[in-house]
């Protein structure tokens, strides 16, 4: 399916020319030195690789990939997806040592990424749902088109071009047909009738951690107890679990084990990303995990979403506070999990954000030319999502505000 590449650049010197046949994601200058967990454009790049929409990523320099953890994490995602990484025109051997990355840091990133990939794989049709990408059903194309147009802020023609490059098509009277502006527009107009329509979440909120991206957590608290398979009588174990719930001030608990048909560890970790009213995880026996990396990744994951973790009824410290590698890997995977299933809207790239910033800069005495330069550096698309910011575009932006 993938036939295109993503060119990724940190904008430091103004406009970035779009490469022919490539979907460029340009990172804002203010984000360019952060780790991957706080870099929206780089997360979009990794989503496209995970979703099998592209098979290669190009960057201008290693500096564009930031620090050691980010460099190692990006390379691990490329390797896991069998994608290529080209830096400054040269293909990277992903198993080789990386520039300015200590081997112990790379090993820690590799271990954490591998554990999270096992625990939280992309959904491939389980319970009738698919993550965005990998599918050719009309519903999947609708959600992908919505993500490209609303989330990535591509124009309708650009969205159609990317769908065609990635191998998507629709069936017409004459067989397979390519997408165009009109067909994408119709898809998005009709999406409200889909059984699994596009959902949007705010990028800043999901990167903040916890469950701030969710609007409702229900009306009651739950202690979710993860218990090992045992020879204990099920009724006796259930009574024990309910007693744990009462000790922690909750009225109800849910008992399950790794071998529960249709609901295992992966399902549990997926649930904490949803509005289910789960407040804490109490693991009766840590031997339920395959190894220590799986245990730490599981605990760090649920803590990222605001849950308290207990083990044998004792509180577990925040895993991410003890490991900067685990903190960044889990934060990144939490954002990517939202990208897999939703359209992530970045308020920092909205026209409202551009207008508010232009207004502040103008009041501080900056010229329209300087305002345009700064908008370009922050990778904010112009009103029509094509072309670039110039003096006239800034004037139109501020004039539209005055007219309203």
CSV table of C-alpha atoms in Angstrom, one decimal:
chain,number,residue,atom,x,y,z
A,1,UNK,CA,0.0,0.0,0.0
A,2,UNK,CA,2.5,2.7,1.0
A,3,UNK,CA,4.1,4.5,-2.0
A,4,UNK,CA,5.1,7.8,-0.4
A,5,UNK,CA,7.5,9.1,2.2
A,6,UNK,CA,7.2,11.7,4.9
A,7,UNK,CA,9.7,14.5,5.0
A,8,UNK,CA,10.0,15.8,8.5
A,9,UNK,CA,11.7,19.2,9.3
A,10,UNK,CA,12.0,21.4,12.3
A,11,UNK,CA,11.3,24.9,11.0
A,12,UNK,CA,14.2,27.1,11.9
A,13,UNK,CA,14.9,29.1,8.7
A,14,UNK,CA,11.4,30.1,7.4
A,15,UNK,CA,9.5,28.3,4.7
A,16,UNK,CA,10.2,24.6,3.9
A,17,UNK,CA,9.7,23.6,0.3
A,18,UNK,CA,7.3,20.7,-0.2
A,19,UNK,CA,9.0,17.7,-1.9
A,20,UNK,CA,7.3,16.2,-4.9
A,21,UNK,CA,5.3,13.2,-3.9
A,22,UNK,CA,5.9,13.6,-0.2
A,23,UNK,CA,3.8,14.5,2.7
A,24,UNK,CA,5.8,17.0,4.7
A,25,UNK,CA,5.2,17.5,8.4
A,26,UNK,CA,6.9,20.6,9.7
A,27,UNK,CA,7.5,21.0,13.4
A,28,UNK,CA,7.2,24.4,15.0
A,29,UNK,CA,10.4,26.1,16.1
A,30,UNK,CA,9.1,26.3,19.7
A,31,UNK,CA,8.7,22.5,19.7
A,32,UNK,CA,11.9,21.6,17.9
A,33,UNK,CA,14.1,20.9,20.9
A,34,UNK,CA,11.6,19.0,23.0
A,35,UNK,CA,11.3,15.2,23.3
A,36,UNK,CA,9.0,13.3,21.0
A,37,UNK,CA,6.2,13.2,23.7
A,38,UNK,CA,5.7,16.9,23.2
A,39,UNK,CA,6.2,17.2,19.4
A,40,UNK,CA,2.9,17.0,17.5
A,41,UNK,CA,4.3,16.8,14.0
A,42,UNK,CA,6.7,14.0,14.9
A,43,UNK,CA,3.8,12.1,16.5
A,44,UNK,CA,1.9,12.5,13.2
A,45,UNK,CA,4.9,11.1,11.3
A,46,UNK,CA,5.1,8.1,13.6
A,47,UNK,CA,1.3,7.5,13.2
A,48,UNK,CA,1.7,7.4,9.5
A,49,UNK,CA,4.5,4.8,9.8
A,50,UNK,CA,2.5,2.7,12.3
A,51,UNK,CA,-0.6,2.8,10.1
A,52,UNK,CA,1.4,1.5,7.1
A,53,UNK,CA,0.6,4.7,5.2
A,54,UNK,CA,4.2,5.4,4.3
A,55,UNK,CA,7.4,3.4,4.2
A,56,UNK,CA,10.0,6.0,4.7
A,57,UNK,CA,10.9,9.1,6.6
A,58,UNK,CA,13.4,11.8,5.6
A,59,UNK,CA,15.0,14.4,7.9
A,60,UNK,CA,17.5,17.1,7.2
A,61,UNK,CA,19.8,16.3,10.1
A,62,UNK,CA,20.0,14.4,13.4
A,63,UNK,CA,19.4,17.7,15.2
A,64,UNK,CA,15.9,17.7,13.7
A,65,UNK,CA,15.2,14.5,15.7
A,66,UNK,CA,16.3,16.2,19.0
A,67,UNK,CA,17.8,14.4,22.0
A,68,UNK,CA,18.9,10.8,22.6
A,69,UNK,CA,15.6,9.4,23.7
A,70,UNK,CA,13.8,10.8,20.7
A,71,UNK,CA,16.4,9.6,18.3
A,72,UNK,CA,16.3,6.1,19.7
A,73,UNK,CA,12.5,6.0,19.9
A,74,UNK,CA,12.1,7.1,16.2
A,75,UNK,CA,14.6,4.5,15.1
A,76,UNK,CA,12.8,1.8,17.1
A,77,UNK,CA,9.5,2.7,15.5
A,78,UNK,CA,11.1,2.6,12.0
A,79,UNK,CA,12.7,-0.7,12.7
A,80,UNK,CA,9.5,-2.3,14.1
A,81,UNK,CA,7.5,-1.1,11.0
A,82,UNK,CA,10.2,-2.1,8.5
A,83,UNK,CA,10.4,1.5,7.4
A,84,UNK,CA,13.4,3.4,6.2
A,85,UNK,CA,15.0,6.5,7.8
A,86,UNK,CA,17.1,8.8,5.8
A,87,UNK,CA,19.1,11.5,7.6
A,88,UNK,CA,20.9,14.2,5.6
A,89,UNK,CA,20.5,12.1,2.4
A,90,UNK,CA,22.0,8.9,3.9
A,91,UNK,CA,20.0,5.8,4.9
A,92,UNK,CA,20.4,4.9,8.6
A,93,UNK,CA,21.3,1.3,9.6
A,94,UNK,CA,18.7,1.1,12.4
A,95,UNK,CA,20.6,-1.6,14.3
A,96,UNK,CA,23.8,0.4,14.5
A,97,UNK,CA,24.8,2.8,17.3
A,98,UNK,CA,23.2,6.2,16.9
A,99,UNK,CA,25.0,9.6,17.0
A,100,UNK,CA,25.1,11.0,20.5
A,101,UNK,CA,23.0,8.2,22.0
A,102,UNK,CA,24.5,6.1,24.7
A,103,UNK,CA,24.0,2.3,24.3
A,104,UNK,CA,22.3,1.9,27.7
A,105,UNK,CA,19.7,4.6,26.7
A,106,UNK,CA,19.1,2.9,23.4
A,107,UNK,CA,18.6,-0.4,25.1
A,108,UNK,CA,16.2,1.1,27.6
A,109,UNK,CA,14.1,2.7,24.8
A,110,UNK,CA,14.2,-0.6,22.9
A,111,UNK,CA,12.9,-2.6,25.9
A,112,UNK,CA,10.2,-0.1,26.7
A,113,UNK,CA,9.0,0.2,23.1
A,114,UNK,CA,8.9,-3.6,22.7
A,115,UNK,CA,6.9,-4.1,25.9
A,116,UNK,CA,4.3,-1.4,24.8
A,117,UNK,CA,4.0,-2.9,21.3
A,118,UNK,CA,3.2,-6.3,22.8
A,119,UNK,CA,0.8,-4.8,25.4
A,120,UNK,CA,-0.9,-2.3,23.1
A,121,UNK,CA,-0.8,-3.4,19.5
A,122,UNK,CA,-2.7,-1.5,16.9
A,123,UNK,CA,-6.3,-2.8,16.7
A,124,UNK,CA,-6.8,-5.0,13.6
A,125,UNK,CA,-10.5,-5.7,13.7
A,126,UNK,CA,-11.0,-6.9,17.3
A,127,UNK,CA,-14.6,-6.5,18.4
A,128,UNK,CA,-15.4,-5.2,14.9
A,129,UNK,CA,-13.1,-2.1,15.1
A,130,UNK,CA,-10.0,-1.1,13.2
A,131,UNK,CA,-7.5,1.6,13.9
A,132,UNK,CA,-7.2,4.2,11.2
A,133,UNK,CA,-5.2,2.9,8.3
A,134,UNK,CA,-4.6,-0.7,7.1
A,135,UNK,CA,-8.2,-1.0,5.9
A,136,UNK,CA,-10.0,-0.5,2.6
A,137,UNK,CA,-13.5,-0.3,4.0
A,138,UNK,CA,-15.4,2.9,3.3
A,139,UNK,CA,-15.6,3.6,7.0
A,140,UNK,CA,-11.8,3.4,7.3
A,141,UNK,CA,-11.3,5.7,4.4
A,142,UNK,CA,-13.7,8.2,5.9
A,143,UNK,CA,-11.8,8.3,9.1
A,144,UNK,CA,-8.5,8.6,7.4
A,145,UNK,CA,-9.7,11.4,5.1
A,146,UNK,CA,-11.1,13.2,8.1
A,147,UNK,CA,-7.7,12.8,9.9
A,148,UNK,CA,-5.8,14.2,7.0
A,149,UNK,CA,-8.1,17.1,6.3
A,150,UNK,CA,-9.1,18.1,9.8
A,151,UNK,CA,-6.2,16.9,11.8
A,152,UNK,CA,-3.2,17.3,9.4
A,153,UNK,CA,-5.0,20.3,7.8
A,154,UNK,CA,-4.4,19.2,4.2
A,155,UNK,CA,-6.6,20.7,1.5
A,156,UNK,CA,-9.2,18.4,-0.1
A,157,UNK,CA,-7.1,18.0,-3.2
A,158,UNK,CA,-4.1,17.2,-1.1
A,159,UNK,CA,-6.1,14.7,0.9
A,160,UNK,CA,-7.3,13.0,-2.3
A,161,UNK,CA,-3.7,12.9,-3.6
A,162,UNK,CA,-2.4,11.3,-0.5
A,163,UNK,CA,-5.2,8.6,-0.4
A,164,UNK,CA,-4.3,7.8,-4.0
A,165,UNK,CA,-0.5,7.6,-3.2
A,166,UNK,CA,-1.2,5.3,-0.2
A,167,UNK,CA,-3.1,2.9,-2.4
A,168,UNK,CA,-6.7,3.7,-1.4
A,169,UNK,CA,-9.5,3.7,-4.1
A,170,UNK,CA,-13.2,3.5,-4.4
A,171,UNK,CA,-15.4,1.3,-6.6
A,172,UNK,CA,-17.4,3.0,-9.3
A,173,UNK,CA,-19.4,1.8,-12.3
A,174,UNK,CA,-16.1,1.3,-14.2
A,175,UNK,CA,-14.2,-0.5,-11.3
A,176,UNK,CA,-11.5,1.0,-9.2
A,177,UNK,CA,-11.5,4.8,-9.2
A,178,UNK,CA,-9.0,7.4,-7.8
A,179,UNK,CA,-10.1,10.0,-5.3
A,180,UNK,CA,-10.5,13.6,-6.1
A,181,UNK,CA,-11.6,16.8,-4.3
A,182,UNK,CA,-15.3,16.2,-4.9
A,183,UNK,CA,-15.2,12.5,-3.8
A,184,UNK,CA,-13.3,13.4,-0.5
A,185,UNK,CA,-15.8,16.2,0.1
A,186,UNK,CA,-18.7,13.8,-0.3
A,187,UNK,CA,-17.0,11.3,2.0
A,188,UNK,CA,-16.7,13.8,4.8
A,189,UNK,CA,-20.2,15.2,4.3
A,190,UNK,CA,-21.7,11.7,4.6
A,191,UNK,CA,-19.5,10.6,7.6
A,192,UNK,CA,-22.2,11.5,10.1
A,193,UNK,CA,-24.1,8.4,8.9
A,194,UNK,CA,-21.3,6.0,9.6
A,195,UNK,CA,-21.6,3.5,12.5
A,196,UNK,CA,-18.1,4.4,13.6
A,197,UNK,CA,-17.7,8.1,12.6
A,198,UNK,CA,-14.6,10.2,13.0
A,199,UNK,CA,-13.9,11.3,16.6
A,200,UNK,CA,-11.7,14.3,17.5
A,201,UNK,CA,-9.5,14.9,20.5
A,202,UNK,CA,-7.4,17.9,21.4
A,203,UNK,CA,-3.6,17.3,21.1
A,204,UNK,CA,-2.6,19.5,24.0
A,205,UNK,CA,-5.0,17.7,26.3
A,206,UNK,CA,-3.8,14.2,25.4
A,207,UNK,CA,-0.2,15.2,25.9
A,208,UNK,CA,-1.0,16.6,29.3
A,209,UNK,CA,-1.6,13.1,30.7
A,210,UNK,CA,-4.5,11.9,32.7
A,211,UNK,CA,-7.9,11.8,31.2
A,212,UNK,CA,-8.3,15.5,30.4
A,213,UNK,CA,-9.1,14.6,26.7
A,214,UNK,CA,-12.3,12.8,27.9
A,215,UNK,CA,-15.6,14.6,28.6
A,216,UNK,CA,-17.3,12.2,30.9
A,217,UNK,CA,-16.1,9.6,33.4
A,218,UNK,CA,-19.5,8.4,34.5
A,219,UNK,CA,-21.1,8.7,37.9
A,220,UNK,CA,-19.3,6.1,40.1
A,221,UNK,CA,-15.8,5.0,41.1
A,222,UNK,CA,-14.3,1.7,40.3
A,223,UNK,CA,-11.3,-0.2,41.6
A,224,UNK,CA,-10.2,-2.5,38.8
A,225,UNK,CA,-8.4,-5.5,40.3
A,226,UNK,CA,-6.1,-7.6,38.0
A,227,UNK,CA,-5.8,-11.0,39.6
A,228,UNK,CA,-3.8,-14.1,38.8
A,229,UNK,CA,-5.3,-17.4,37.8
A,230,UNK,CA,-5.5,-19.6,40.9
A,231,UNK,CA,-7.2,-22.6,42.4
A,232,UNK,CA,-9.1,-20.4,44.8
A,233,UNK,CA,-12.9,-20.7,44.6
A,234,UNK,CA,-14.1,-17.9,42.3
A,235,UNK,CA,-16.8,-16.8,44.8
A,236,UNK,CA,-14.1,-16.5,47.6
A,237,UNK,CA,-11.8,-14.5,45.3
A,238,UNK,CA,-14.7,-12.2,44.4
A,239,UNK,CA,-15.4,-11.6,48.1
A,240,UNK,CA,-11.8,-10.8,48.7
A,241,UNK,CA,-11.8,-8.3,45.8
A,242,UNK,CA,-14.9,-6.6,47.1
A,243,UNK,CA,-13.3,-6.2,50.5
A,244,UNK,CA,-10.3,-4.5,48.8
A,245,UNK,CA,-12.7,-2.1,47.1
A,246,UNK,CA,-14.4,-1.3,50.4
A,247,UNK,CA,-11.1,-0.6,52.1
A,248,UNK,CA,-10.2,1.9,49.5
A,249,UNK,CA,-13.6,3.7,49.7
A,250,UNK,CA,-15.1,2.3,46.5
A,251,UNK,CA,-18.3,0.5,46.2
A,252,UNK,CA,-17.5,-1.9,43.4
A,253,UNK,CA,-14.6,-3.8,41.9
A,254,UNK,CA,-14.0,-5.9,38.8
A,255,UNK,CA,-12.1,-9.2,38.9
A,256,UNK,CA,-10.4,-10.8,36.0
A,257,UNK,CA,-7.3,-12.7,35.1
A,258,UNK,CA,-5.0,-12.9,32.1
A,259,UNK,CA,-6.7,-16.0,30.9
A,260,UNK,CA,-10.2,-14.6,30.8
A,261,UNK,CA,-11.7,-15.3,27.4
A,262,UNK,CA,-12.1,-12.2,25.3
A,263,UNK,CA,-10.7,-9.8,28.0
A,264,UNK,CA,-7.0,-10.0,28.8
A,265,UNK,CA,-4.2,-7.6,29.7
A,266,UNK,CA,-4.3,-5.8,26.4
A,267,UNK,CA,-8.0,-5.2,26.7
A,268,UNK,CA,-7.5,-3.8,30.3
A,269,UNK,CA,-4.9,-1.4,29.1
A,270,UNK,CA,-7.0,-0.3,26.2
A,271,UNK,CA,-9.9,0.4,28.6
A,272,UNK,CA,-8.0,3.1,30.5
A,273,UNK,CA,-7.9,5.2,27.4
A,274,UNK,CA,-11.7,5.3,27.2
A,275,UNK,CA,-14.3,7.1,29.4
A,276,UNK,CA,-14.8,4.0,31.6
A,277,UNK,CA,-14.9,5.2,35.2
A,278,UNK,CA,-11.8,3.3,36.4
A,279,UNK,CA,-9.8,5.1,39.1
A,280,UNK,CA,-7.2,2.6,40.2
A,281,UNK,CA,-5.5,-0.7,39.4
A,282,UNK,CA,-4.8,-3.2,42.2
A,283,UNK,CA,-2.6,-6.1,41.1
A,284,UNK,CA,-3.0,-9.1,43.4
A,285,UNK,CA,0.2,-10.8,42.2
A,286,UNK,CA,2.9,-9.3,40.0
A,287,UNK,CA,3.7,-12.8,38.6
A,288,UNK,CA,0.8,-12.2,36.1
A,289,UNK,CA,3.3,-10.2,34.0
A,290,UNK,CA,5.6,-12.0,31.6
A,291,UNK,CA,8.7,-10.0,32.8
A,292,UNK,CA,9.7,-6.9,34.6
A,293,UNK,CA,9.6,-4.7,31.5
A,294,UNK,CA,6.0,-5.7,30.9
A,295,UNK,CA,5.1,-4.9,34.6
A,296,UNK,CA,6.8,-1.5,34.5
A,297,UNK,CA,5.3,-0.6,31.1
A,298,UNK,CA,1.8,-1.6,32.3
A,299,UNK,CA,2.0,0.4,35.5
A,300,UNK,CA,3.5,3.5,33.7
A,301,UNK,CA,0.7,3.3,31.1
A,302,UNK,CA,-2.2,3.4,33.5
A,303,UNK,CA,-0.5,6.0,35.6
A,304,UNK,CA,-0.1,8.2,32.5
A,305,UNK,CA,-3.9,8.1,32.2
A,306,UNK,CA,-4.4,9.2,35.8
A,307,UNK,CA,-5.0,5.9,37.6
A,308,UNK,CA,-3.5,4.9,40.9
A,309,UNK,CA,-1.6,1.6,41.0
A,310,UNK,CA,-1.5,-0.8,43.9
A,311,UNK,CA,0.4,-4.1,44.1
A,312,UNK,CA,-0.6,-6.5,46.7
A,313,UNK,CA,-2.6,-3.7,48.2
A,314,UNK,CA,0.4,-1.4,48.5
A,315,UNK,CA,0.7,1.9,46.5
A,316,UNK,CA,3.2,1.8,43.6
A,317,UNK,CA,5.3,5.0,43.0
A,318,UNK,CA,5.0,6.8,39.7
A,319,UNK,CA,7.2,4.7,37.4
A,320,UNK,CA,7.8,7.7,35.0
A,321,UNK,CA,9.3,9.8,37.8
A,322,UNK,CA,12.1,7.2,38.3
A,323,UNK,CA,12.9,6.8,34.6
A,324,UNK,CA,13.1,9.6,32.0
A,325,UNK,CA,13.1,7.0,29.2
A,326,UNK,CA,9.9,5.3,30.4
A,327,UNK,CA,8.3,8.8,30.9
A,328,UNK,CA,8.9,9.8,27.3
A,329,UNK,CA,8.1,6.4,25.7
A,330,UNK,CA,4.8,6.1,27.6
A,331,UNK,CA,3.9,9.7,26.9
A,332,UNK,CA,4.6,9.2,23.2
A,333,UNK,CA,2.7,5.9,23.0
A,334,UNK,CA,-0.3,7.5,24.8
A,335,UNK,CA,-0.5,10.2,22.1
A,336,UNK,CA,0.0,7.7,19.3
A,337,UNK,CA,-2.8,5.5,20.7
A,338,UNK,CA,-5.1,8.5,20.3
A,339,UNK,CA,-3.8,9.1,16.8
A,340,UNK,CA,-4.5,5.4,15.9
A,341,UNK,CA,-8.2,5.8,16.6
A,342,UNK,CA,-9.0,9.5,16.5
A,343,UNK,CA,-8.4,12.7,14.6
A,344,UNK,CA,-6.1,14.7,16.8
A,345,UNK,CA,-6.7,18.5,16.5
A,346,UNK,CA,-3.8,20.8,17.3
A,347,UNK,CA,-5.1,24.1,18.5
A,348,UNK,CA,-1.6,25.6,18.1
A,349,UNK,CA,-2.1,25.2,14.3
A,350,UNK,CA,-5.6,26.7,14.1
A,351,UNK,CA,-6.4,29.9,12.4
A,352,UNK,CA,-7.7,31.3,15.7
A,353,UNK,CA,-4.4,30.7,17.3
A,354,UNK,CA,-2.6,32.4,14.3
A,355,UNK,CA,-4.9,35.4,14.6
A,356,UNK,CA,-4.5,35.8,18.3
A,357,UNK,CA,-0.7,35.6,18.0
A,358,UNK,CA,-0.7,38.1,15.0
A,359,UNK,CA,-2.7,40.5,17.1
A,360,UNK,CA,-0.3,40.3,20.0
A,361,UNK,CA,2.7,40.8,17.7
A,362,UNK,CA,1.1,43.7,15.9
A,363,UNK,CA,0.3,45.4,19.2
A,364,UNK,CA,4.0,45.0,20.1
A,365,UNK,CA,5.0,46.9,17.0
A,366,UNK,CA,6.1,44.1,14.7
A,367,UNK,CA,5.6,44.5,10.9
A,368,UNK,CA,3.4,42.3,8.8
A,369,UNK,CA,6.5,40.8,7.2
A,370,UNK,CA,8.0,39.8,10.6
A,371,UNK,CA,4.6,38.4,11.8
A,372,UNK,CA,4.5,36.3,8.6
A,373,UNK,CA,8.0,34.9,9.3
A,374,UNK,CA,7.1,33.9,12.8
A,375,UNK,CA,3.9,32.2,11.7
A,376,UNK,CA,5.9,30.2,9.2
A,377,UNK,CA,8.4,29.2,11.9
A,378,UNK,CA,5.5,28.0,14.1
A,379,UNK,CA,4.2,25.8,11.2
A,380,UNK,CA,0.7,27.3,11.3
A,381,UNK,CA,-1.1,26.8,8.0
A,382,UNK,CA,-2.6,29.9,6.3
A,383,UNK,CA,-6.4,30.3,6.0
A,384,UNK,CA,-6.6,28.4,2.7
A,385,UNK,CA,-4.2,25.7,3.8
A,386,UNK,CA,-2.0,26.2,0.8
A,387,UNK,CA,0.8,28.7,-0.1
A,388,UNK,CA,2.6,30.4,2.7
A,389,UNK,CA,2.4,33.4,5.1
A,390,UNK,CA,3.3,36.7,3.6
A,391,UNK,CA,2.5,40.4,4.4
A,392,UNK,CA,-0.8,40.3,2.5
A,393,UNK,CA,-1.9,37.1,4.1
A,394,UNK,CA,-1.2,38.6,7.6
A,395,UNK,CA,-3.1,41.7,6.5
A,396,UNK,CA,-6.1,39.5,5.4
A,397,UNK,CA,-5.9,37.6,8.7
A,398,UNK,CA,-6.2,40.7,10.8
A,399,UNK,CA,-8.7,42.4,8.5
A,400,UNK,CA,-11.0,39.4,8.8
A,401,UNK,CA,-10.8,39.7,12.6
A,402,UNK,CA,-11.7,43.4,12.4
A,403,UNK,CA,-14.6,42.7,10.0
A,404,UNK,CA,-16.1,40.2,12.4
